[in-house]
JSON list of N, CA and C in Angstrom, two decimals:
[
{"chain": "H", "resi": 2, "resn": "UNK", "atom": "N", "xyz": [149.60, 110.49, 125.39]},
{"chain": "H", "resi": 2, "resn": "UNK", "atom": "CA", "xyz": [149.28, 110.78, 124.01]},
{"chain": "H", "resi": 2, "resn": "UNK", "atom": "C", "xyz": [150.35, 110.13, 123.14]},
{"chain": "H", "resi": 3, "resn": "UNK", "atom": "N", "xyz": [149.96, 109.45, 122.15]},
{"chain": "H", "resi": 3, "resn": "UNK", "atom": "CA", "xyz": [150.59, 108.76, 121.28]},
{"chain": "H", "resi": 3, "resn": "UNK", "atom": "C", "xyz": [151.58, 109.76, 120.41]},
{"chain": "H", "resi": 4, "resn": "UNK", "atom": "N", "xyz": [152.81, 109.46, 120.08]},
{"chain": "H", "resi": 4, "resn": "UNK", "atom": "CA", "xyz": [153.64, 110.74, 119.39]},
{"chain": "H", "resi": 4, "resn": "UNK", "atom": "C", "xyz": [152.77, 110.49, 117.91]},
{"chain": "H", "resi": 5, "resn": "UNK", "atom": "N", "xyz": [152.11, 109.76, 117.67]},
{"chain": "H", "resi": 5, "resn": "UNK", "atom": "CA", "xyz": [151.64, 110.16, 116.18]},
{"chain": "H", "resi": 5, "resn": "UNK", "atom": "C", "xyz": [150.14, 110.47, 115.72]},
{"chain": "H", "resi": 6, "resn": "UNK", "atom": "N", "xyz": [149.68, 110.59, 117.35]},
{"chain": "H", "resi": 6, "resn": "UNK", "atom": "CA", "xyz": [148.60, 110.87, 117.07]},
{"chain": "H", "resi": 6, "resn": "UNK", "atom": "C", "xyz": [148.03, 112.38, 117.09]},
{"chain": "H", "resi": 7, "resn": "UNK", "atom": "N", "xyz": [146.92, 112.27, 115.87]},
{"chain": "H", "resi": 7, "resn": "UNK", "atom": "CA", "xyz": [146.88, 113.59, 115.11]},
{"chain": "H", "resi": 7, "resn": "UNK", "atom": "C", "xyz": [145.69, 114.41, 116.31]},
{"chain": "H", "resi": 8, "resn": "UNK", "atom": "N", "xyz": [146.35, 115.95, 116.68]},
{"chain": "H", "resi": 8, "resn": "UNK", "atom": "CA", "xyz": [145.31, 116.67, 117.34]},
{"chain": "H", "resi": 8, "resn": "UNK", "atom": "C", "xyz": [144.59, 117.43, 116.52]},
{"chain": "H", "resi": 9, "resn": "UNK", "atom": "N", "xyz": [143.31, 117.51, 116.92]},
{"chain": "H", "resi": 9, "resn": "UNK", "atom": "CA", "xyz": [142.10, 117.62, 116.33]},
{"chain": "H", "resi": 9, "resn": "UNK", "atom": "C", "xyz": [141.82, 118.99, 116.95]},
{"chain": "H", "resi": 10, "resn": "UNK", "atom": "N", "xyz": [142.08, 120.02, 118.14]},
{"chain": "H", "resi": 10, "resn": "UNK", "atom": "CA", "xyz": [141.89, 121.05, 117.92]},
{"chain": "H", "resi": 10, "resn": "UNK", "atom": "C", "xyz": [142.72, 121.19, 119.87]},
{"chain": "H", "resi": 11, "resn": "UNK", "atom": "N", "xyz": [142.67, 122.23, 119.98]},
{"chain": "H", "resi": 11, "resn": "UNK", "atom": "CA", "xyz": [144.05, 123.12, 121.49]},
{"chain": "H", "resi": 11, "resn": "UNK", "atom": "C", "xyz": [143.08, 124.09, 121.30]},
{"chain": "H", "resi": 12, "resn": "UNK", "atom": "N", "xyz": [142.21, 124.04, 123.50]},
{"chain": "H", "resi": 12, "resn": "UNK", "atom": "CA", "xyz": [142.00, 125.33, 123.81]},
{"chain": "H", "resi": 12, "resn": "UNK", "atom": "C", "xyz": [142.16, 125.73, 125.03]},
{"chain": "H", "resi": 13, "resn": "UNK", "atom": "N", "xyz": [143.01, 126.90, 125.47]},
{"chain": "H", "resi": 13, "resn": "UNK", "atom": "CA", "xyz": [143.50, 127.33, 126.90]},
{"chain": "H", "resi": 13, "resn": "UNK", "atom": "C", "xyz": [142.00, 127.45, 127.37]},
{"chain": "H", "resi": 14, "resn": "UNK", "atom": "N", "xyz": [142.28, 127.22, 129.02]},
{"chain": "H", "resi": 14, "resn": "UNK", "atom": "CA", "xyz": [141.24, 127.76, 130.27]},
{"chain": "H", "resi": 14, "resn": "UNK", "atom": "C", "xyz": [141.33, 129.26, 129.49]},
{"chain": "H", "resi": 15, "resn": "UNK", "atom": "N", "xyz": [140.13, 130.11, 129.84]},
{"chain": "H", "resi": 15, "resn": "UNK", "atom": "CA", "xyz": [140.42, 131.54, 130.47]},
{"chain": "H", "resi": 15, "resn": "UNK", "atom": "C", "xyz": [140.58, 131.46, 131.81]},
{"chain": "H", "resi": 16, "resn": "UNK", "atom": "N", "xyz": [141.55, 132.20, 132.41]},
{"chain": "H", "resi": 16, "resn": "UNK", "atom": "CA", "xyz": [142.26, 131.84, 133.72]},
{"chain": "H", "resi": 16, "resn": "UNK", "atom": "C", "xyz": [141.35, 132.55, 134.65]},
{"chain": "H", "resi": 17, "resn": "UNK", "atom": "N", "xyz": [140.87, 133.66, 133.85]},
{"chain": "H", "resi": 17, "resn": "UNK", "atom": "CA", "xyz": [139.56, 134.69, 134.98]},
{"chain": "H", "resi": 17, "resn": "UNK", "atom": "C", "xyz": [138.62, 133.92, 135.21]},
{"chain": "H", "resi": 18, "resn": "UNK", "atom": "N", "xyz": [137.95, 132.79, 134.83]},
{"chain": "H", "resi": 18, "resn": "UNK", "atom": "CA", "xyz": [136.96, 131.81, 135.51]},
{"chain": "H", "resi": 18, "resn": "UNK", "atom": "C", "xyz": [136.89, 130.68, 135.79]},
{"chain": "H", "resi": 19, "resn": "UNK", "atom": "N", "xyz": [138.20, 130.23, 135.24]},
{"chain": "H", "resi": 19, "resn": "UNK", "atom": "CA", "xyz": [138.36, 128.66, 135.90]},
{"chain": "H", "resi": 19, "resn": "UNK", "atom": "C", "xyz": [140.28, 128.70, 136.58]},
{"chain": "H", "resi": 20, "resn": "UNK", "atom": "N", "xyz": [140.30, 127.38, 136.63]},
{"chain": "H", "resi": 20, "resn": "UNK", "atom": "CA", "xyz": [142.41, 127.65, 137.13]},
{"chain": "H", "resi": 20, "resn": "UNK", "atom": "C", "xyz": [142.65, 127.10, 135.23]},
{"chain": "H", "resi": 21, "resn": "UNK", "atom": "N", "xyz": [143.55, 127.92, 135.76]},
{"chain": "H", "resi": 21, "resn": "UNK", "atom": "CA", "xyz": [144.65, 127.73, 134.72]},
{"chain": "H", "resi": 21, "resn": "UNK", "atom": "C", "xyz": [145.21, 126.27, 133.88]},
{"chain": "H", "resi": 22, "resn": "UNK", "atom": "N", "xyz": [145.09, 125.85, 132.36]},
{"chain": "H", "resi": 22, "resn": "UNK", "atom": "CA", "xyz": [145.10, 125.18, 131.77]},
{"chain": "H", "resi": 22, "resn": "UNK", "atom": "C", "xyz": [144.55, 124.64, 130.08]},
{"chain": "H", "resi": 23, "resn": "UNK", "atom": "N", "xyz": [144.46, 123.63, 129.94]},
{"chain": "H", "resi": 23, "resn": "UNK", "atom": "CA", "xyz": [144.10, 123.10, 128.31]},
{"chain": "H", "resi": 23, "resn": "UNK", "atom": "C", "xyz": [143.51, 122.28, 128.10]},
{"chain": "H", "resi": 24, "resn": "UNK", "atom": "N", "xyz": [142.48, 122.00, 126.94]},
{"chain": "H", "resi": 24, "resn": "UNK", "atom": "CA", "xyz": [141.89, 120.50, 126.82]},
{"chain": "H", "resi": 24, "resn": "UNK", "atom": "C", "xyz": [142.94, 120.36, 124.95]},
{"chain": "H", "resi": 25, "resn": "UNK", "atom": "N", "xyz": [142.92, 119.16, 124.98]},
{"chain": "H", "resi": 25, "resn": "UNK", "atom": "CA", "xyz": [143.34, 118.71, 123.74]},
{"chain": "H", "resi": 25, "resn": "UNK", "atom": "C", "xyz": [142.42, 117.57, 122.98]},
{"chain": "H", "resi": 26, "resn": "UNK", "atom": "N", "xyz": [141.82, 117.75, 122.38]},
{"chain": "H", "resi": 26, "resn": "UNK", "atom": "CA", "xyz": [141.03, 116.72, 121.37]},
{"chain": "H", "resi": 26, "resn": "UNK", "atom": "C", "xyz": [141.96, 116.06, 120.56]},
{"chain": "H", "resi": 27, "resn": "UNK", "atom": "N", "xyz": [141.80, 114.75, 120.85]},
{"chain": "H", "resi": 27, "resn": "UNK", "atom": "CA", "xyz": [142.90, 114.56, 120.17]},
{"chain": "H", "resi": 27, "resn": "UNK", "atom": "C", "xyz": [141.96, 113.23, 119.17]},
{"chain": "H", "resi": 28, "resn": "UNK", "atom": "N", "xyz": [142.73, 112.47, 118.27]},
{"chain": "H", "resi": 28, "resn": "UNK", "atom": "CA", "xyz": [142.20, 111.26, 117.55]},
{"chain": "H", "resi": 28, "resn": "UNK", "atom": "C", "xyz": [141.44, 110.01, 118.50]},
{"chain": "H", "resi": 29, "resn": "UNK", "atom": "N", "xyz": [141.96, 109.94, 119.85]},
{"chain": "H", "resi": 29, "resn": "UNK", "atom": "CA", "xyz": [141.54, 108.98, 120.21]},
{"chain": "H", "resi": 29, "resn": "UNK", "atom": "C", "xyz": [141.21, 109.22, 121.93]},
{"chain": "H", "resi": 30, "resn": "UNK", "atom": "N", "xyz": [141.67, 110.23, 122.36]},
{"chain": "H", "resi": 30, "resn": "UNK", "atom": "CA", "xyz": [141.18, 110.83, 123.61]},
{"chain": "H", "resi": 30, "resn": "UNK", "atom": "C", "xyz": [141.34, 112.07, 123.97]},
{"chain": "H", "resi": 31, "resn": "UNK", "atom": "N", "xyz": [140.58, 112.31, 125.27]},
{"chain": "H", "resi": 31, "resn": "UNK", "atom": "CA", "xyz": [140.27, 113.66, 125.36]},
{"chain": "H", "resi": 31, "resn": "UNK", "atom": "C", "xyz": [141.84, 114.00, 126.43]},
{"chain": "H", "resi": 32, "resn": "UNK", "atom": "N", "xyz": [142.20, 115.11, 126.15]},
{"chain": "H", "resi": 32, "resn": "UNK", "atom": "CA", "xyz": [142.86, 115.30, 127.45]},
{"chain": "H", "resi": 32, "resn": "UNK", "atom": "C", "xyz": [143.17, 116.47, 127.85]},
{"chain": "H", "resi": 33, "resn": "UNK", "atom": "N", "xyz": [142.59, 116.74, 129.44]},
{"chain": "H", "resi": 33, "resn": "UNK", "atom": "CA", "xyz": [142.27, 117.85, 130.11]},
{"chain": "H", "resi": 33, "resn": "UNK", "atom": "C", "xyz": [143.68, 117.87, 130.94]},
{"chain": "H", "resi": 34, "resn": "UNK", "atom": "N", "xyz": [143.94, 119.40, 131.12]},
{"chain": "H", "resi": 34, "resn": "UNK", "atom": "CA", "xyz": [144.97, 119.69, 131.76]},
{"chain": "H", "resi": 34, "resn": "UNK", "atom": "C", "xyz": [145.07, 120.85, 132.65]},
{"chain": "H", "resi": 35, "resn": "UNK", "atom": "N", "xyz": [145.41, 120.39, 134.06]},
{"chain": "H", "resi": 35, "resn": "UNK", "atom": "CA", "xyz": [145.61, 121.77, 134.67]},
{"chain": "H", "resi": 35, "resn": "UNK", "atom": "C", "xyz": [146.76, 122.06, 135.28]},
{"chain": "H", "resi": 36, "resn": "UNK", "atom": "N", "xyz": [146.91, 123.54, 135.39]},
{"chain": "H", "resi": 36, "resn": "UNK", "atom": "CA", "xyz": [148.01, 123.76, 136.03]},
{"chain": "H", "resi": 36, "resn": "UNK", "atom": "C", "xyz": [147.98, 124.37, 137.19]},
{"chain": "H", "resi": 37, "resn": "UNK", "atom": "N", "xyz": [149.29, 124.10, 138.00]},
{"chain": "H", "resi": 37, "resn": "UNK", "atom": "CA", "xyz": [149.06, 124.64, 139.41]},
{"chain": "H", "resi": 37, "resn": "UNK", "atom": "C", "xyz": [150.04, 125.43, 140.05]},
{"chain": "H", "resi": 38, "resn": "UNK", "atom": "N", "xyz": [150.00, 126.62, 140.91]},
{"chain": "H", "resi": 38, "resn": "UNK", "atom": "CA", "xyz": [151.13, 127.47, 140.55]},
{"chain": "H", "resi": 38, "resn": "UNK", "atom": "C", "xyz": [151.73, 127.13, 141.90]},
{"chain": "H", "resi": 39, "resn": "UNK", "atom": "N", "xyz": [152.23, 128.29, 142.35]},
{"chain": "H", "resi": 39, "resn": "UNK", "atom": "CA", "xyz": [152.74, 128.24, 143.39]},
{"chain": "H", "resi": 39, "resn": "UNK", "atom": "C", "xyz": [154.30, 127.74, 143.41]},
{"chain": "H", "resi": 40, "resn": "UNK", "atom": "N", "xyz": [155.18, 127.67, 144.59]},
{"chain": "H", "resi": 40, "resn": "UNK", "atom": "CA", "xyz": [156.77, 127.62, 144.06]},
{"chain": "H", "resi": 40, "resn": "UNK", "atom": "C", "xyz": [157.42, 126.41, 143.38]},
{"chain": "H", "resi": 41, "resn": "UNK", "atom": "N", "xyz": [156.54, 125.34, 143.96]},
{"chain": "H", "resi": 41, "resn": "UNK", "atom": "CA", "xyz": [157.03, 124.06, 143.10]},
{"chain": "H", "resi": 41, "resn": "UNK", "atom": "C", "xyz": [155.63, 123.48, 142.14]},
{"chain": "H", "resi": 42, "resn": "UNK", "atom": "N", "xyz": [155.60, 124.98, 141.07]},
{"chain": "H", "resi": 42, "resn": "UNK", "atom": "CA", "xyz": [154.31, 124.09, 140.34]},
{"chain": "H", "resi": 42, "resn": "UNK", "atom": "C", "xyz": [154.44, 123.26, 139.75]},
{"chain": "H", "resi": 43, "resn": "UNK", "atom": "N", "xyz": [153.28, 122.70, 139.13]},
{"chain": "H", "resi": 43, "resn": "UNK", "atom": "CA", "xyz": [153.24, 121.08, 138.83]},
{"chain": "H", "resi": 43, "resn": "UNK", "atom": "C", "xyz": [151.63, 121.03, 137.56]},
{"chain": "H", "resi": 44, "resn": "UNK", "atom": "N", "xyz": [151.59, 120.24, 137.13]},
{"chain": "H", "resi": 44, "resn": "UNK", "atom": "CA", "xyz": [150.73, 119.92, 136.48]},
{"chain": "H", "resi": 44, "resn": "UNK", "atom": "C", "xyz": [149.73, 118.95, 136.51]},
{"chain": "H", "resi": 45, "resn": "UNK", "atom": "N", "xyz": [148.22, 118.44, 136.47]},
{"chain": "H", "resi": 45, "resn": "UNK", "atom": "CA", "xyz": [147.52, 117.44, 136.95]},
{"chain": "H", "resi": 45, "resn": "UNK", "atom": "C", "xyz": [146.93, 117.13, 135.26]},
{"chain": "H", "resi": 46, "resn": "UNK", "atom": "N", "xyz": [147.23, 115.55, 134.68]},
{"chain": "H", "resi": 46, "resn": "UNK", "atom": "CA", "xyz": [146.43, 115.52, 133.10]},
{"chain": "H", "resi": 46, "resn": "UNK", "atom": "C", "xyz": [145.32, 114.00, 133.87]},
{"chain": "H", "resi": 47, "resn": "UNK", "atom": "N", "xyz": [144.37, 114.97, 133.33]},
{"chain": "H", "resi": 47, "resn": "UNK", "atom": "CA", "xyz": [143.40, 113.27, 133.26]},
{"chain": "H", "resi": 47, "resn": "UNK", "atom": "C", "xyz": [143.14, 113.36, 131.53]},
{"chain": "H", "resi": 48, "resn": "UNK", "atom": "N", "xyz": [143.34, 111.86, 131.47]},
{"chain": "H", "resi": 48, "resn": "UNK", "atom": "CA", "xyz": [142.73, 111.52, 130.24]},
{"chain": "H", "resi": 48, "resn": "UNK", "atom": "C", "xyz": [141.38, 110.67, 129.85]},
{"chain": "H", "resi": 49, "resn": "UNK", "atom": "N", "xyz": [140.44, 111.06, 128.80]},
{"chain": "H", "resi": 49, "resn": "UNK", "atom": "CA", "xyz": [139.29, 110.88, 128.92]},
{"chain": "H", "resi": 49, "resn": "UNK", "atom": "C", "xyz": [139.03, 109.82, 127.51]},
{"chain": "H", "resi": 50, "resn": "UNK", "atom": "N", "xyz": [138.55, 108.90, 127.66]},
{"chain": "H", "resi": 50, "resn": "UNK", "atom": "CA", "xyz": [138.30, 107.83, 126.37]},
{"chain": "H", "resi": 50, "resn": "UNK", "atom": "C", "xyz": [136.98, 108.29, 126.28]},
{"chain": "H", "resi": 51, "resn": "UNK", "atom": "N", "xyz": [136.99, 108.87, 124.07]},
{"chain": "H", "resi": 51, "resn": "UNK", "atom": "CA", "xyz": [135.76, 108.93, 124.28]},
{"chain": "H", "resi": 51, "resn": "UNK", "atom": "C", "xyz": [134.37, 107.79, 124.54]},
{"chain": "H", "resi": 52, "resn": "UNK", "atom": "N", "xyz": [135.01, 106.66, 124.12]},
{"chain": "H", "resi": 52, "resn": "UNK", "atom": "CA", "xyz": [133.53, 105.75, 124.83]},
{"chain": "H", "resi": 52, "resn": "UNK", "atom": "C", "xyz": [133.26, 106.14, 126.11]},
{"chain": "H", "resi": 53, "resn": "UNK", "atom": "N", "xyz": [133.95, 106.51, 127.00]},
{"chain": "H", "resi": 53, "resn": "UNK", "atom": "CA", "xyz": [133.79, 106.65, 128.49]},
{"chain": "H", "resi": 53, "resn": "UNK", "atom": "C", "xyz": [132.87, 107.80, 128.85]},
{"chain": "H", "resi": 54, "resn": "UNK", "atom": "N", "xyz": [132.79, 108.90, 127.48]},
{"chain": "H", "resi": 54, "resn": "UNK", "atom": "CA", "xyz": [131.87, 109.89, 127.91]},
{"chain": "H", "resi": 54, "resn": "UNK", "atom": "C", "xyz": [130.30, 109.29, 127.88]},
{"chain": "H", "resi": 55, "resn": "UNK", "atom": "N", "xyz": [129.56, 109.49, 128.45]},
{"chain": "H", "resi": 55, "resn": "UNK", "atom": "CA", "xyz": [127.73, 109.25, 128.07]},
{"chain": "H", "resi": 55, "resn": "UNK", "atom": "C", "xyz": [126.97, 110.32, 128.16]},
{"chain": "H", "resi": 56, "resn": "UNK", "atom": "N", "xyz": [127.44, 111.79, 128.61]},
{"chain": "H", "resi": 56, "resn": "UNK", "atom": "CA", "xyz": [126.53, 112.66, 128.36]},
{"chain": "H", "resi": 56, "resn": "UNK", "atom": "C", "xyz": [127.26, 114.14, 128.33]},
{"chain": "H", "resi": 57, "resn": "UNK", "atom": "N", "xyz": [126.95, 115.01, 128.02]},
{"chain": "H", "resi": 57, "resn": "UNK", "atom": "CA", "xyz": [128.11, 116.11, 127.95]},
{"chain": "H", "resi": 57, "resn": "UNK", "atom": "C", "xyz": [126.85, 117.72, 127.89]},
{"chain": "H", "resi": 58, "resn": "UNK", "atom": "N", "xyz": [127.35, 118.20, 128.97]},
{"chain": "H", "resi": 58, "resn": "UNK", "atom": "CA", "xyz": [126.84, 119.49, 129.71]},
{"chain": "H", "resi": 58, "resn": "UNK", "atom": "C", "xyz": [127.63, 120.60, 129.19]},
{"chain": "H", "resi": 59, "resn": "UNK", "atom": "N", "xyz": [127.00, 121.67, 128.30]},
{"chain": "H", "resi": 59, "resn": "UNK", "atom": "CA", "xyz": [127.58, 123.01, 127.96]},
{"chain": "H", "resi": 59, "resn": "UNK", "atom": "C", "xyz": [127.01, 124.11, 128.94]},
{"chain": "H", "resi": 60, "resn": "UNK", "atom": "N", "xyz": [127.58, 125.00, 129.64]},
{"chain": "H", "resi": 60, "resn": "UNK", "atom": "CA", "xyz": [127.55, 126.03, 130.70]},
{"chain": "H", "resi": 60, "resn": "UNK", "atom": "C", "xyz": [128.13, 127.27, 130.02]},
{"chain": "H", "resi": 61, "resn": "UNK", "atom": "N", "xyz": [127.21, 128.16, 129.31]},
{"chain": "H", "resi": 61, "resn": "UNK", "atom": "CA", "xyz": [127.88, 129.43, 128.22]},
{"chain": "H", "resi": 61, "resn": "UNK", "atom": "C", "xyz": [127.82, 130.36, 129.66]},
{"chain": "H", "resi": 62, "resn": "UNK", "atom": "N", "xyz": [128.16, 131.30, 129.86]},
{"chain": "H", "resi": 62, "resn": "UNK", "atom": "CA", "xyz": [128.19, 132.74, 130.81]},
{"chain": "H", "resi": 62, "resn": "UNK", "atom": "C", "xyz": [127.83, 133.64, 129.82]}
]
């Protein structure tokens, strides 16, 4: 993520149905984040260009 690029909205996992983590919308990409626990946790970011998306699936509970 670019230090000047402007985020567009921050929302945590709920940890009760998925693992633990954040997506960030940001100006120019998406970026998903998870975290992983255990004694030497660590963190996994993929980043997502939005041209790269082509279709997008909502799953409400």
């Amino acid at each position: 993520m670019n230090v000047k690029e402007k985020i567009h909205y921050f929302e945590a996992a709920e940890p009760k149905l998925t693992k633990t983590g954040f997506m960030v919308v940001g100006k120019h990409n998406l970026y998903l984040v998870m975290m992983k626990g255990g004694l030497f946790g660590c963190t996994e970011a993929e980043v997502v260009e939005y041209k790269d998306i082509k279709e997008v699936d909502f799953d409400f509970i």
